[in-house]
XYZ file of N, CA and C in Angstrom:
396
model
N 6.996 -30.233 9.062
C 7.660 -29.805 7.859
C 6.717 -29.725 6.674
N 5.653 -30.520 6.741
C 4.670 -30.457 5.677
C 4.060 -29.056 5.580
N 3.892 -28.437 6.750
C 3.316 -27.099 6.802
C 4.169 -26.103 6.025
N 5.481 -26.147 6.207
C 6.375 -25.213 5.520
C 6.391 -25.462 4.022
N 6.316 -26.703 3.599
C 6.314 -26.955 2.164
C 5.040 -26.428 1.530
N 3.925 -26.488 2.258
C 2.690 -25.911 1.729
C 2.775 -24.400 1.658
N 3.414 -23.765 2.642
C 3.551 -22.310 2.631
C 4.451 -21.842 1.501
N 5.431 -22.644 1.157
C 6.360 -22.264 0.093
C 5.827 -22.572 -1.292
N 4.627 -23.097 -1.363
C 4.019 -23.323 -2.666
C 4.232 -24.711 -3.207
N 4.619 -25.651 -2.372
C 4.865 -27.005 -2.840
C 3.597 -27.760 -3.179
N 2.447 -27.344 -2.627
C 1.205 -28.068 -2.836
C 0.656 -27.933 -4.238
N 0.516 -26.733 -4.734
C -0.077 -26.481 -6.046
C 0.763 -25.438 -6.758
N 1.353 -25.805 -7.874
C 2.254 -24.882 -8.565
C 1.511 -23.722 -9.215
N 0.196 -23.835 -9.408
C -0.566 -22.764 -10.020
C -1.000 -21.688 -9.047
N -0.860 -21.952 -7.769
C -1.282 -20.991 -6.751
C -0.064 -20.320 -6.134
N -0.145 -19.016 -5.861
C 1.006 -18.323 -5.263
C 1.168 -18.704 -3.795
N 2.398 -18.626 -3.314
C 2.661 -18.903 -1.907
C 2.309 -17.676 -1.076
N 2.258 -17.868 0.212
C 1.972 -16.773 1.137
C 3.028 -15.681 1.021
N 4.278 -16.080 0.861
C 5.369 -15.111 0.760
C 5.275 -14.269 -0.508
N 4.849 -14.866 -1.593
C 4.670 -14.106 -2.839
C 3.544 -13.087 -2.695
N 2.478 -13.466 -2.023
C 1.357 -12.541 -1.839
C 1.772 -11.368 -0.970
N 2.495 -11.642 0.128
C 2.950 -10.570 1.017
C 3.947 -9.661 0.287
N 4.871 -10.245 -0.455
C 5.858 -9.450 -1.194
C 5.181 -8.579 -2.245
N 4.183 -9.113 -2.927
C 3.453 -8.345 -3.938
C 2.736 -7.175 -3.298
N 2.139 -7.400 -2.138
C 1.416 -6.330 -1.435
C 2.388 -5.242 -0.963
N 3.513 -5.630 -0.406
C 4.502 -4.655 0.073
C 5.098 -3.860 -1.081
N 5.328 -4.505 -2.205
C 5.875 -3.792 -3.357
C 4.898 -2.719 -3.831
N 3.616 -3.048 -3.845
C 2.603 -2.074 -4.236
C 2.551 -0.877 -3.302
N 2.763 -1.123 -2.004
C 2.756 -0.031 -1.023
C 3.975 0.874 -1.160
N 5.091 0.340 -1.618
C 6.330 1.108 -1.672
C 6.539 1.861 -2.974
N 5.713 1.623 -3.971
C 5.890 2.312 -5.256
C 5.652 3.815 -5.132
N 4.578 4.211 -4.465
C 4.262 5.636 -4.379
C 5.317 6.428 -3.612
N 5.753 5.999 -2.404
C 6.804 6.772 -1.726
C 8.104 6.842 -2.524
N 8.447 5.773 -3.220
C 9.675 5.789 -4.018
C 9.567 6.796 -5.158
N 8.434 6.794 -5.838
C 8.235 7.734 -6.936
C 8.171 9.176 -6.424
N 7.579 9.373 -5.255
C 7.512 10.717 -4.676
C 8.910 11.213 -4.308
N 9.747 10.333 -3.788
C 11.117 10.728 -3.448
C 11.905 11.113 -4.698
N 11.790 10.315 -5.737
C 12.501 10.625 -6.990
C 12.011 11.952 -7.555
N 10.699 12.167 -7.505
C 10.138 13.430 -8.005
C 10.635 14.610 -7.184
N 10.695 14.466 -5.863
C 11.146 15.579 -5.024
C 12.620 15.890 -5.252
N 13.436 14.874 -5.462
C 14.859 15.113 -5.739
C 15.012 15.884 -7.050
N 14.312 15.457 -8.082
C 14.403 16.163 -9.360
C 13.704 17.516 -9.319
N 12.708 17.691 -8.459
C 12.040 18.994 -8.336
C 12.978 20.029 -7.730
N 13.873 19.599 -6.858
C 14.867 20.534 -6.325
C 15.876 20.923 -7.397
N 16.117 20.020 -8.300
C 17.081 20.289 -9.360
C 16.459 21.109 -10.498
N 15.226 20.796 -10.852
C 14.519 21.492 -11.936
C 13.177 22.023 -11.416
N 13.193 23.036 -10.558
C 11.944 23.485 -9.931
C 10.941 24.084 -10.912
N 11.422 24.666 -11.972
C 10.514 25.311 -12.923
C 9.532 24.313 -13.526
N 9.989 23.090 -13.736
C 9.170 22.092 -14.411
C 8.446 21.139 -13.469
N 9.059 20.804 -12.352
C 8.543 19.706 -11.550
C 7.888 20.093 -10.226
N 7.885 21.364 -9.862
C 7.241 21.743 -8.598
C 5.736 21.517 -8.675
N 5.134 21.814 -9.795
C 3.691 21.569 -9.944
C 3.373 20.086 -9.842
N 4.230 19.276 -10.440
C 4.034 17.833 -10.348
C 4.166 17.360 -8.903
N 5.093 17.927 -8.167
C 5.268 17.561 -6.767
C 4.076 18.018 -5.928
N 3.520 19.193 -6.250
C 2.352 19.681 -5.520
C 1.113 18.827 -5.770
N 1.000 18.257 -6.944
C -0.141 17.416 -7.308
C 0.299 15.956 -7.438
N 1.169 15.531 -6.555
C 1.770 14.202 -6.665
C 0.735 13.078 -6.624
N -0.225 13.159 -5.718
C -1.182 12.055 -5.580
C -2.036 11.876 -6.824
N -2.467 12.987 -7.404
C -3.270 12.893 -8.622
C -2.430 12.405 -9.802
N -1.206 12.899 -9.893
C -0.317 12.459 -10.978
C 0.016 10.974 -10.825
N 0.260 10.546 -9.584
C 0.547 9.133 -9.346
C -0.669 8.272 -9.689
N -1.870 8.738 -9.310
C -3.084 7.979 -9.620
C -3.293 7.885 -11.128
N -3.048 8.968 -11.847
C -3.202 8.931 -13.307
C -2.176 7.990 -13.940
N -0.941 8.047 -13.470
C 0.097 7.154 -13.992
C -0.249 5.696 -13.696
N -0.674 5.422 -12.471
C -1.005 4.040 -12.104
C -2.253 3.556 -12.833
N -3.188 4.465 -13.124
C -4.359 4.082 -13.900
C -3.939 3.578 -15.277
N -3.020 4.295 -15.917
C -2.528 3.871 -17.230
C -1.747 2.558 -17.149
N -0.864 2.455 -16.162
C -0.035 1.262 -16.021
C -0.893 0.045 -15.678
N -1.768 0.193 -14.679
C -2.596 -0.940 -14.258
C -3.563 -1.362 -15.364
N -4.105 -0.403 -16.097
C -5.014 -0.737 -17.196
C -4.281 -1.540 -18.269
N -3.065 -1.115 -18.578
C -2.259 -1.843 -19.557
C -2.007 -3.276 -19.092
N -1.596 -3.440 -17.841
C -1.285 -4.780 -17.341
C -2.535 -5.632 -17.197
N -3.646 -5.047 -16.754
C -4.874 -5.833 -16.646
C -5.367 -6.273 -18.020
N -5.267 -5.393 -18.988
C -5.748 -5.717 -20.333
C -4.864 -6.746 -21.025
N -3.547 -6.591 -20.916
C -2.632 -7.460 -21.669
C -2.218 -8.733 -20.936
N -2.140 -8.675 -19.602
C -1.621 -9.822 -18.858
C -2.630 -10.432 -17.888
N -3.754 -9.775 -17.654
C -4.747 -10.303 -16.732
C -4.324 -10.208 -15.287
N -3.423 -9.285 -14.973
C -2.939 -9.099 -13.604
C -2.508 -7.651 -13.437
N -2.457 -7.195 -12.187
C -1.951 -5.850 -11.946
C -0.430 -5.849 -12.160
N 0.174 -4.677 -12.089
C 1.611 -4.544 -12.314
C 2.400 -5.401 -11.329
N 2.089 -5.283 -10.046
C 2.839 -6.031 -9.044
C 2.502 -7.519 -9.081
N 1.265 -7.861 -9.412
C 0.917 -9.275 -9.541
C 1.673 -9.920 -10.695
N 1.753 -9.216 -11.805
C 2.486 -9.738 -12.960
C 3.974 -9.879 -12.643
N 4.503 -8.959 -11.842
C 5.910 -9.005 -11.456
C 6.229 -10.306 -10.738
N 5.301 -10.780 -9.914
C 5.505 -12.020 -9.165
C 4.870 -13.233 -9.838
N 4.418 -13.092 -11.077
C 3.914 -14.224 -11.834
C 2.503 -14.648 -11.470
N 1.730 -13.748 -10.880
C 0.347 -14.071 -10.524
C -0.586 -13.616 -11.637
N -1.801 -14.117 -11.605
C -2.790 -13.752 -12.608
C -4.165 -13.762 -11.958
N -5.021 -12.846 -12.369
C -6.391 -12.807 -11.859
C -7.278 -13.682 -12.731
N -8.092 -14.500 -12.087
C -9.047 -15.337 -12.808
C -10.397 -15.199 -12.117
N -11.426 -15.471 -12.870
C -12.785 -15.430 -12.319
C -13.030 -16.677 -11.490
N -13.702 -16.502 -10.363
C -14.035 -17.674 -9.554
C -15.297 -18.344 -10.071
N -16.205 -17.545 -10.626
C -17.394 -18.107 -11.279
C -17.108 -18.187 -12.757
N -17.130 -19.354 -13.287
C -16.887 -19.511 -14.721
C -18.224 -19.480 -15.449
N -18.390 -18.474 -16.276
C -19.616 -18.337 -17.051
C -19.260 -18.627 -18.500
N -19.798 -19.681 -19.028
C -19.516 -20.027 -20.414
C -18.110 -20.541 -20.638
N -17.433 -20.986 -19.582
C -16.100 -21.548 -19.730
C -14.994 -20.529 -19.901
N -15.270 -19.240 -19.721
C -14.269 -18.208 -19.914
C -13.602 -17.881 -18.582
N -12.278 -18.094 -18.499
C -11.525 -17.801 -17.283
C -11.055 -16.353 -17.230
N -10.997 -15.683 -18.366
C -10.443 -14.343 -18.433
C -11.333 -13.294 -17.792
N -10.764 -12.112 -17.673
C -11.498 -11.000 -17.079
C -12.366 -10.334 -18.132
N -13.564 -9.963 -17.730
C -14.428 -9.192 -18.609
C -14.052 -7.722 -18.486
N -14.499 -6.862 -19.403
C -14.210 -5.430 -19.250
C -14.755 -4.862 -17.937
N -15.892 -5.347 -17.486
C -16.420 -4.894 -16.198
C -15.521 -5.283 -15.040
N -14.965 -6.495 -15.106
C -14.025 -6.932 -14.079
C -12.782 -6.050 -14.072
N -12.322 -5.688 -15.268
C -11.132 -4.859 -15.370
C -11.374 -3.490 -14.735
N -12.514 -2.869 -15.007
C -12.793 -1.550 -14.455
C -13.029 -1.601 -12.946
N -13.655 -2.678 -12.459
C -13.801 -2.831 -11.007
C -12.439 -2.998 -10.345
N -11.569 -3.773 -10.975
C -10.220 -3.949 -10.443
C -9.462 -2.626 -10.431
N -9.612 -1.838 -11.484
C -8.968 -0.519 -11.517
C -9.489 0.375 -10.406
N -10.783 0.292 -10.136
C -11.348 1.075 -9.038
C -10.727 0.707 -7.704
N -10.519 -0.583 -7.482
C -9.916 -1.030 -6.231
C -8.414 -0.777 -6.187
N -7.743 -0.869 -7.328
C -6.292 -0.689 -7.356
C -5.871 0.774 -7.321
N -6.658 1.655 -7.944
C -6.253 3.054 -8.087
C -7.198 3.995 -7.343
N -8.499 3.796 -7.509
C -9.472 4.729 -6.943
C -9.529 4.711 -5.426
N -9.639 3.534 -4.837
C -9.734 3.452 -3.379
C -8.504 3.980 -2.652
N -7.275 3.669 -3.093
C -6.117 4.267 -2.412
C -6.079 5.793 -2.505
N -6.533 6.355 -3.626
C -6.579 7.809 -3.752
C -7.598 8.401 -2.783
N -8.768 7.797 -2.693
C -9.790 8.267 -1.759
C -9.302 8.138 -0.322
N -8.628 7.035 -0.010
C -8.115 6.829 1.350
C -7.083 7.885 1.710
N -6.178 8.201 0.796
C -5.163 9.217 1.097
C -5.798 10.590 1.283
N -6.827 10.895 0.486
C -7.543 12.167 0.648
C -8.230 12.245 2.013
N -8.884 11.169 2.403
C -9.553 11.143 3.707
C -8.547 11.209 4.851
N -7.396 10.572 4.710
C -6.352 10.657 5.732
C -5.829 12.084 5.871
N -5.653 12.774 4.739
C -5.203 14.165 4.795
C -6.220 15.052 5.486
N -7.492 14.872 5.177
C -8.531 15.684 5.828
C -8.611 15.405 7.319
N -8.439 14.153 7.704
C -8.463 13.802 9.120
C -7.295 14.438 9.856
N -6.099 14.402 9.250
C -4.935 15.020 9.878
C -5.103 16.529 10.022
N -5.684 17.185 9.006
C -5.935 18.620 9.095
C -6.964 18.941 10.167
N -8.000 18.114 10.271
C -9.071 18.375 11.228
C -8.624 18.093 12.664
N -7.797 17.076 12.851
C -7.378 16.722 14.208
C -6.194 17.564 14.699
N -5.565 18.264 13.792
C -4.528 19.209 14.155
C -3.201 18.601 14.277
């Protein structure tokens, strides 16, 4: 039973539990399909305005997430989904006693949060086209 209490976060209140980390990751994965579905429904209703947005969905989503994630990283020290679950990013190496993120840390985090998923989706599309 000690094992389950540690998994539920009973050991250290400052650290997230395994379930919070998994839920945060799944929520991040489900944001794009949900937004794409909402966009496609409204694109059928208002095609004059939203068909272009639907055609360029990945770029529009990346631009939107860049703005959202930058705001949350700058103001709360966590990504959107991390902040939703009460998590925060801290430096593991403390230089000068500062726990907060530096601007370089913020831009690296943005690259991993927004840039890499966009590159991965582009590479997946090219692979699907090439493999037929």
